[in-house]
PDB file of C-alpha atoms in Angstrom:
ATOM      1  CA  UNK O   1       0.000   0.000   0.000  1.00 47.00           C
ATOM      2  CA  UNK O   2       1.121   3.403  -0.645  1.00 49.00           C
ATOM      3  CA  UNK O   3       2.099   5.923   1.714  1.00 52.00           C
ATOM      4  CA  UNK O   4      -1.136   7.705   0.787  1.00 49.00           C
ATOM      5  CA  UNK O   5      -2.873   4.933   1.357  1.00 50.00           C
ATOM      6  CA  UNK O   6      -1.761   3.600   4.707  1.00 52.00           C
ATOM      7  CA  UNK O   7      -2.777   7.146   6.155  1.00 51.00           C
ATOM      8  CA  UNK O   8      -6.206   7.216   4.326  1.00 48.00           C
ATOM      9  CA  UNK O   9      -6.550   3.876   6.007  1.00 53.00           C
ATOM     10  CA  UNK O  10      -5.367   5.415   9.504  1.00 54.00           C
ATOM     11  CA  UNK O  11      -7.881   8.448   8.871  1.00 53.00           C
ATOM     12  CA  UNK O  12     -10.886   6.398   7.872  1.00 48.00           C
ATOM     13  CA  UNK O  13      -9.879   4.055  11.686  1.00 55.00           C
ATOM     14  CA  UNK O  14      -9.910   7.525  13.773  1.00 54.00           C
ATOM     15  CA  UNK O  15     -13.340   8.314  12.159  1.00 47.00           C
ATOM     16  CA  UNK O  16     -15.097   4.573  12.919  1.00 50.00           C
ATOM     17  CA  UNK O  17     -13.270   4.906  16.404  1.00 52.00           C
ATOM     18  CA  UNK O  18     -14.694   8.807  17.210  1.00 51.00           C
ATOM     19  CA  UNK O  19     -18.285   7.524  15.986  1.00 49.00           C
ATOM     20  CA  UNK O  20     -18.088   4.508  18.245  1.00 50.00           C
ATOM     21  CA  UNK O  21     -17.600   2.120  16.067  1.00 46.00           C
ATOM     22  CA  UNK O  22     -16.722   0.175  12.841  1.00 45.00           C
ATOM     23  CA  UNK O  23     -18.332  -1.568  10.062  1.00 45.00           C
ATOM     24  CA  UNK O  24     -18.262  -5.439  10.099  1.00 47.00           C
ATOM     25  CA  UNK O  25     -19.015  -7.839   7.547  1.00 47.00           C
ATOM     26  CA  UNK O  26     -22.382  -8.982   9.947  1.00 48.00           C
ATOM     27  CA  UNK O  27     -23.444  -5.347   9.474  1.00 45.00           C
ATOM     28  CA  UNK O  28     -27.111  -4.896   8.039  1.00 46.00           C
ATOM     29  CA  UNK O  29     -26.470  -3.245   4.569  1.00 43.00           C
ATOM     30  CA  UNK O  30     -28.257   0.345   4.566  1.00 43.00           C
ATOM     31  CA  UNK O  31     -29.748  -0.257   1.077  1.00 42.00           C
ATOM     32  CA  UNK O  32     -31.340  -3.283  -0.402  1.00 42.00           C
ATOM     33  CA  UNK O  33     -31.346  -3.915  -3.564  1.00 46.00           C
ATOM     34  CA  UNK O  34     -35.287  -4.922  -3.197  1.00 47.00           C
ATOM     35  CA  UNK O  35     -37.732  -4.135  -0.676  1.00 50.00           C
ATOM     36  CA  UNK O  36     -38.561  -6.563   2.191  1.00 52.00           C
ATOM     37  CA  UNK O  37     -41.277  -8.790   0.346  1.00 51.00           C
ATOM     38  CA  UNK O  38     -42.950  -9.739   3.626  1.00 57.00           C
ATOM     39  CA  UNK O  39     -44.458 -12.885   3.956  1.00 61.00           C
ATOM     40  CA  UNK O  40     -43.997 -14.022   0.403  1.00 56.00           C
ATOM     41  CA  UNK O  41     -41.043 -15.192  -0.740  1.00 58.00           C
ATOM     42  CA  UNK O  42     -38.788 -14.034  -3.257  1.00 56.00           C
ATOM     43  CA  UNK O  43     -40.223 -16.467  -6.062  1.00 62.00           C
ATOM     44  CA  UNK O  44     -43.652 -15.346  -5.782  1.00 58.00           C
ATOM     45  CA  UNK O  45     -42.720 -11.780  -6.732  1.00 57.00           C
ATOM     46  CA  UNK O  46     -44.415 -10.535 -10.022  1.00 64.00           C
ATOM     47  CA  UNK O  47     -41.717 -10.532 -12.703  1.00 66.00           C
ATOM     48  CA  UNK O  48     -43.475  -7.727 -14.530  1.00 72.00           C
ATOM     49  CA  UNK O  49     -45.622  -5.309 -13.655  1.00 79.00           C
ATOM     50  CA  UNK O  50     -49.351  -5.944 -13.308  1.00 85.00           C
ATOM     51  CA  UNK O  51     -51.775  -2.633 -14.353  1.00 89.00           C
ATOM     52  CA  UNK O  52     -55.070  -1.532 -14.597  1.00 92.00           C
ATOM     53  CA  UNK O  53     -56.702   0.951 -16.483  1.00 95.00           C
ATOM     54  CA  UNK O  54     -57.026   4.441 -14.590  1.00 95.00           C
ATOM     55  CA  UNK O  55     -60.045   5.303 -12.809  1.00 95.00           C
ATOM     56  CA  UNK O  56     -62.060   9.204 -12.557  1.00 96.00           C
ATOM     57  CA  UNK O  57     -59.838   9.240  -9.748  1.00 95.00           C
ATOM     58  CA  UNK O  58     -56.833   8.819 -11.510  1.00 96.00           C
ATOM     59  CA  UNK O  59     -58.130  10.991 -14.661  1.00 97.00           C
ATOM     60  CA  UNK O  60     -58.957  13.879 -12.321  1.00 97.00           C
ATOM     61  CA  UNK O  61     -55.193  13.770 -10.854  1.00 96.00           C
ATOM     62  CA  UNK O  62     -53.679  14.049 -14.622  1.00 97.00           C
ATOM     63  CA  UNK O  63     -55.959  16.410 -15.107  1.00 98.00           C
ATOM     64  CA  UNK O  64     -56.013  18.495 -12.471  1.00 97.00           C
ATOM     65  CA  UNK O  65     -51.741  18.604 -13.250  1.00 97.00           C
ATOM     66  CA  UNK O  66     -52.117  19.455 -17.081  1.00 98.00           C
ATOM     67  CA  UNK O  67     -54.278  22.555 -15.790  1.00 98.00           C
ATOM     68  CA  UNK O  68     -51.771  23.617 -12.845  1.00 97.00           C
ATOM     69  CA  UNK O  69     -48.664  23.416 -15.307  1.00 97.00           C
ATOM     70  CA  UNK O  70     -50.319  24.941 -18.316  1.00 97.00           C
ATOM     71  CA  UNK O  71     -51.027  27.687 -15.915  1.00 96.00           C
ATOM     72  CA  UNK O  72     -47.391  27.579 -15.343  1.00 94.00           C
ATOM     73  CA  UNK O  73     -47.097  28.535 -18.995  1.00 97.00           C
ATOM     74  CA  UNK O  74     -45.951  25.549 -20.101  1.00 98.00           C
ATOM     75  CA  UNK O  75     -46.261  23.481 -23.581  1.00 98.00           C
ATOM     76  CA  UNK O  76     -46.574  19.802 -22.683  1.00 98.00           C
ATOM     77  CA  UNK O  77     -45.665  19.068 -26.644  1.00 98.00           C
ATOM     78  CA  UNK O  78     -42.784  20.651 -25.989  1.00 98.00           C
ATOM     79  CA  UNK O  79     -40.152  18.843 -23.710  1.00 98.00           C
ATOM     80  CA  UNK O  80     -37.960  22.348 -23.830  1.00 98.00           C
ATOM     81  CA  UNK O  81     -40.892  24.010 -22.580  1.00 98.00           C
ATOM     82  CA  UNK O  82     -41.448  21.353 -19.571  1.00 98.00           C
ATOM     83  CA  UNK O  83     -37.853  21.353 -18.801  1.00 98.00           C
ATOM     84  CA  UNK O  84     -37.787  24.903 -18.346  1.00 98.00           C
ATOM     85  CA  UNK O  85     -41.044  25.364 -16.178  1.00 98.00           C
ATOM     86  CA  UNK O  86     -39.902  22.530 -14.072  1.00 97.00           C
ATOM     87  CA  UNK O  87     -36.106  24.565 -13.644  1.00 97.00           C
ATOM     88  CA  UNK O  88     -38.273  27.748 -12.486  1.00 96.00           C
ATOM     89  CA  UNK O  89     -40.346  25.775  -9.895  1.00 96.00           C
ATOM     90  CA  UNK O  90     -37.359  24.339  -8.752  1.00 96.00           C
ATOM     91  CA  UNK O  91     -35.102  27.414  -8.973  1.00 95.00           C
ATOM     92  CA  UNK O  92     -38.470  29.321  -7.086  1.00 94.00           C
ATOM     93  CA  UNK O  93     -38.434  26.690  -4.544  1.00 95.00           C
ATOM     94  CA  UNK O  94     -34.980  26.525  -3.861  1.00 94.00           C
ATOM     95  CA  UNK O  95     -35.127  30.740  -2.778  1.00 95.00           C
ATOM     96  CA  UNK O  96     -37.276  30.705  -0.644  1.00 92.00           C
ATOM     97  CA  UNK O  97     -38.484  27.459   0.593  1.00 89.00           C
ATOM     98  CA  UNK O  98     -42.182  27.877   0.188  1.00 86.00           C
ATOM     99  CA  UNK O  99     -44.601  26.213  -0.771  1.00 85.00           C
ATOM    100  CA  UNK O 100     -45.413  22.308  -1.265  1.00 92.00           C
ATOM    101  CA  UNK O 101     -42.384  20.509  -2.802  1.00 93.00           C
ATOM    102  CA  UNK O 102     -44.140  17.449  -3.601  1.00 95.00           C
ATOM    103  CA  UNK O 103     -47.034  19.139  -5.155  1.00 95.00           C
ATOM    104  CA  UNK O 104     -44.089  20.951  -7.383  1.00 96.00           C
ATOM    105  CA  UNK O 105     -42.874  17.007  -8.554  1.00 96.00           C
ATOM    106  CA  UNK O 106     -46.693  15.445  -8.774  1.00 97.00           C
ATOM    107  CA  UNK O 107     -48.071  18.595 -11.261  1.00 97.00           C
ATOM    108  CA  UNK O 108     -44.531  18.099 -13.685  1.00 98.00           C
ATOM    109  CA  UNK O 109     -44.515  14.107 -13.249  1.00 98.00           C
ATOM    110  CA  UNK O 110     -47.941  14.427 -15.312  1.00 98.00           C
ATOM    111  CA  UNK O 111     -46.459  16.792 -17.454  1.00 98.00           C
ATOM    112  CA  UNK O 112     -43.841  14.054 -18.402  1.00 98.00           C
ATOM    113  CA  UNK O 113     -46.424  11.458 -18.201  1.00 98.00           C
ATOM    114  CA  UNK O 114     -48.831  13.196 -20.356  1.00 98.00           C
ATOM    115  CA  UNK O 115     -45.954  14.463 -22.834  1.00 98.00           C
ATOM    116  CA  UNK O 116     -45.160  10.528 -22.941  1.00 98.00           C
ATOM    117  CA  UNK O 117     -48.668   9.616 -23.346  1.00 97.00           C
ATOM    118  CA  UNK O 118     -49.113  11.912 -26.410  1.00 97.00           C
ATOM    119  CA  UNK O 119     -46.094  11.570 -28.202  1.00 97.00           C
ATOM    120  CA  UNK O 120     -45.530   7.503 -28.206  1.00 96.00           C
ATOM    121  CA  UNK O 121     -47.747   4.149 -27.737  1.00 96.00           C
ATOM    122  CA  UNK O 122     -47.264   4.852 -23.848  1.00 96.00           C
ATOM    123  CA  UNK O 123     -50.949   4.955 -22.279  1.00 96.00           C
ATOM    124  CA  UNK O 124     -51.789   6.287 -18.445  1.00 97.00           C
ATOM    125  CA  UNK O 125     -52.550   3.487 -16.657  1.00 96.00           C
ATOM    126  CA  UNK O 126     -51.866   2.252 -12.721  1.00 94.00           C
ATOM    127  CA  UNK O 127     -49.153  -0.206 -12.772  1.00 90.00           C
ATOM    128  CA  UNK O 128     -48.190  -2.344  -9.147  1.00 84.00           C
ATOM    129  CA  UNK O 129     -45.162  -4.104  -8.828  1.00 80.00           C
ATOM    130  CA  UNK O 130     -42.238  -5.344  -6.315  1.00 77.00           C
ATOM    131  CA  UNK O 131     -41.753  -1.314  -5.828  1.00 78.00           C
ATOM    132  CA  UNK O 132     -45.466  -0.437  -4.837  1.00 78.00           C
ATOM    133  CA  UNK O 133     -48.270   0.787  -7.121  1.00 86.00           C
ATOM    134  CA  UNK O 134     -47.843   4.247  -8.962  1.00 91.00           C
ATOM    135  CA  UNK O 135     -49.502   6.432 -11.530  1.00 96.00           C
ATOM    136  CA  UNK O 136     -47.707   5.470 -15.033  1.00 96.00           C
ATOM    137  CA  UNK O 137     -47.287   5.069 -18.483  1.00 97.00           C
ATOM    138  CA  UNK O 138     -46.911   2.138 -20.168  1.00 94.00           C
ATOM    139  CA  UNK O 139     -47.399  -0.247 -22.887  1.00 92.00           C
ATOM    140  CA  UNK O 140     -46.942  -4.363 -22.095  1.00 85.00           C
ATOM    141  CA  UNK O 141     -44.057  -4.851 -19.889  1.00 83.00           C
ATOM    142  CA  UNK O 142     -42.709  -0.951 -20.809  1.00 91.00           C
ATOM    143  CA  UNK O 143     -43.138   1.122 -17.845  1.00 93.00           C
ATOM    144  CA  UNK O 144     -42.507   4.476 -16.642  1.00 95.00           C
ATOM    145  CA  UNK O 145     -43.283   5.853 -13.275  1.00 95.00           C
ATOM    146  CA  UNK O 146     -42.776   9.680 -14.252  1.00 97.00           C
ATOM    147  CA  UNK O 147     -43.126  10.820 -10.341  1.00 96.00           C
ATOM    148  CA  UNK O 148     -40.127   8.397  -9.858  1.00 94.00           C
ATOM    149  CA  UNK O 149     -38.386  10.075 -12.800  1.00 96.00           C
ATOM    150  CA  UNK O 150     -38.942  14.089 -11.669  1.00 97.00           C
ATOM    151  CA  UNK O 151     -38.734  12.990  -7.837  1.00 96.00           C
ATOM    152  CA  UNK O 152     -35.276  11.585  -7.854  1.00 95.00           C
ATOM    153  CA  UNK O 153     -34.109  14.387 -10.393  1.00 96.00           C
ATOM    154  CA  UNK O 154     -35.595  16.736  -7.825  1.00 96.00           C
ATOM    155  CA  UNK O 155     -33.651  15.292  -4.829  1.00 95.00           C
ATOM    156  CA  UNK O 156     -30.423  16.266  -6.538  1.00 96.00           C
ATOM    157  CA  UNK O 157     -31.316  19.590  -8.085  1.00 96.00           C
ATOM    158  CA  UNK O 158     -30.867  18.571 -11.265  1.00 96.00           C
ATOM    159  CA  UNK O 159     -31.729  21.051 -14.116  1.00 97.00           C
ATOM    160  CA  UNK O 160     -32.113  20.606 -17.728  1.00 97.00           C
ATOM    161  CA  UNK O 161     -32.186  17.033 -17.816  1.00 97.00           C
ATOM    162  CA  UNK O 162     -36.295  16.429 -19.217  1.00 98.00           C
ATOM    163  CA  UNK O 163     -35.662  16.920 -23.166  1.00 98.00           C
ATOM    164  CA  UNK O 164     -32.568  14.193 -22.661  1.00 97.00           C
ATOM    165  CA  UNK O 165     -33.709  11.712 -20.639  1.00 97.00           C
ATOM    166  CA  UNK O 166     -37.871  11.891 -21.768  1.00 98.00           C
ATOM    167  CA  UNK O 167     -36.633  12.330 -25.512  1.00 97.00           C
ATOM    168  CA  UNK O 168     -34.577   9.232 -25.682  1.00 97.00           C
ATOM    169  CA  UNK O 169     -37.755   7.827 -23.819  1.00 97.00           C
ATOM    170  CA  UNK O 170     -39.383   9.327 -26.960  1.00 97.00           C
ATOM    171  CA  UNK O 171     -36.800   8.397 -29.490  1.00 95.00           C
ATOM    172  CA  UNK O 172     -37.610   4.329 -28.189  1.00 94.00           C
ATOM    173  CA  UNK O 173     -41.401   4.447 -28.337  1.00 93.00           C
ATOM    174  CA  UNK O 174     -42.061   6.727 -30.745  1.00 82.00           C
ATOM    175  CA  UNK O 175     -45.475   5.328 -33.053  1.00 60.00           C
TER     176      UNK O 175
END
């Protein structure tokens, strides 16, 4: 080992020791790779998703999102348009705090969704799988969960990203 080394190695011990302890091999991981499937074992899982078709309930959520973005100004046939209304909610969020985050991610996750919907052979519907069950588009075994897609985008402040990552989605299901 290098010099460098050997005193990252020494660092890293003073750190485990300060906190109390140190990681062992018995340790719980913090992340699993799926979540606990209860009482069913591992084999019983679904190995694709299972949907339905969406409900008034469902319809008056996608709904009720078109309307709050448009009023946003935005163009959900345009993904630049999108991209950039989602940037000022975030950038407007991100001053000043205000305001109901999640609402913020639900109202552009349609706008995704609905761009999606419009644009290829991907059709609203409510898919459940090992993950839960979520508002998404999808054709056969094809899903996206666009609340997944803007939520985790949102977590890291990421800007600019919808016309890349929703037009390749667009590029692969296009009619």
């Amino acid at each position: 080992m290098s010099d460098r080394g050997g005193r990252v190695g020494v660092g890293l011990g003073k750190v485990r020791n300060l906190l109390g302890r140190s990681r062992s091999a018995d340790d719980e991981p913090r992340v699993r790779a799926l979540p606990d499937p209860g009482e069913s074992s591992v084999e019983d899982l679904p190995l694709t998703p299972e949907s339905r078709k969406i409900g008034d309930e469902e319809r008056a959520r996608i709904e009720a999102g078109i309307a709050a973005v448009q009023q946003d100004g935005v163009d959900l046939d345009d993904l630049a348009s999108i991209s950039a209304g989602l940037d000022r909610a975030l950038a407007g969020w991100l001053a000043d705090r205000t305001g109901d985050h999640d609402a913020i991610v639900q109202r552009y996750a349609v706008a995704v969704g609905e761009h999606l919907h419009r644009h290829t052979d991907l059709a609203w519907e409510v898919v459940t799988d090992v993950f839960g069950t979520d508002l998404a588009v999808s054709a056969g075994d094809f899903v996206v969960v666009p609340s997944n897609l803007v939520a985790v985008r949102w977590m890291r402040r990421e800007q600019g990203w919808v016309p890349k990552v929703v037009g390749h989605i667009v590029e692969v299901r296009s009619r």
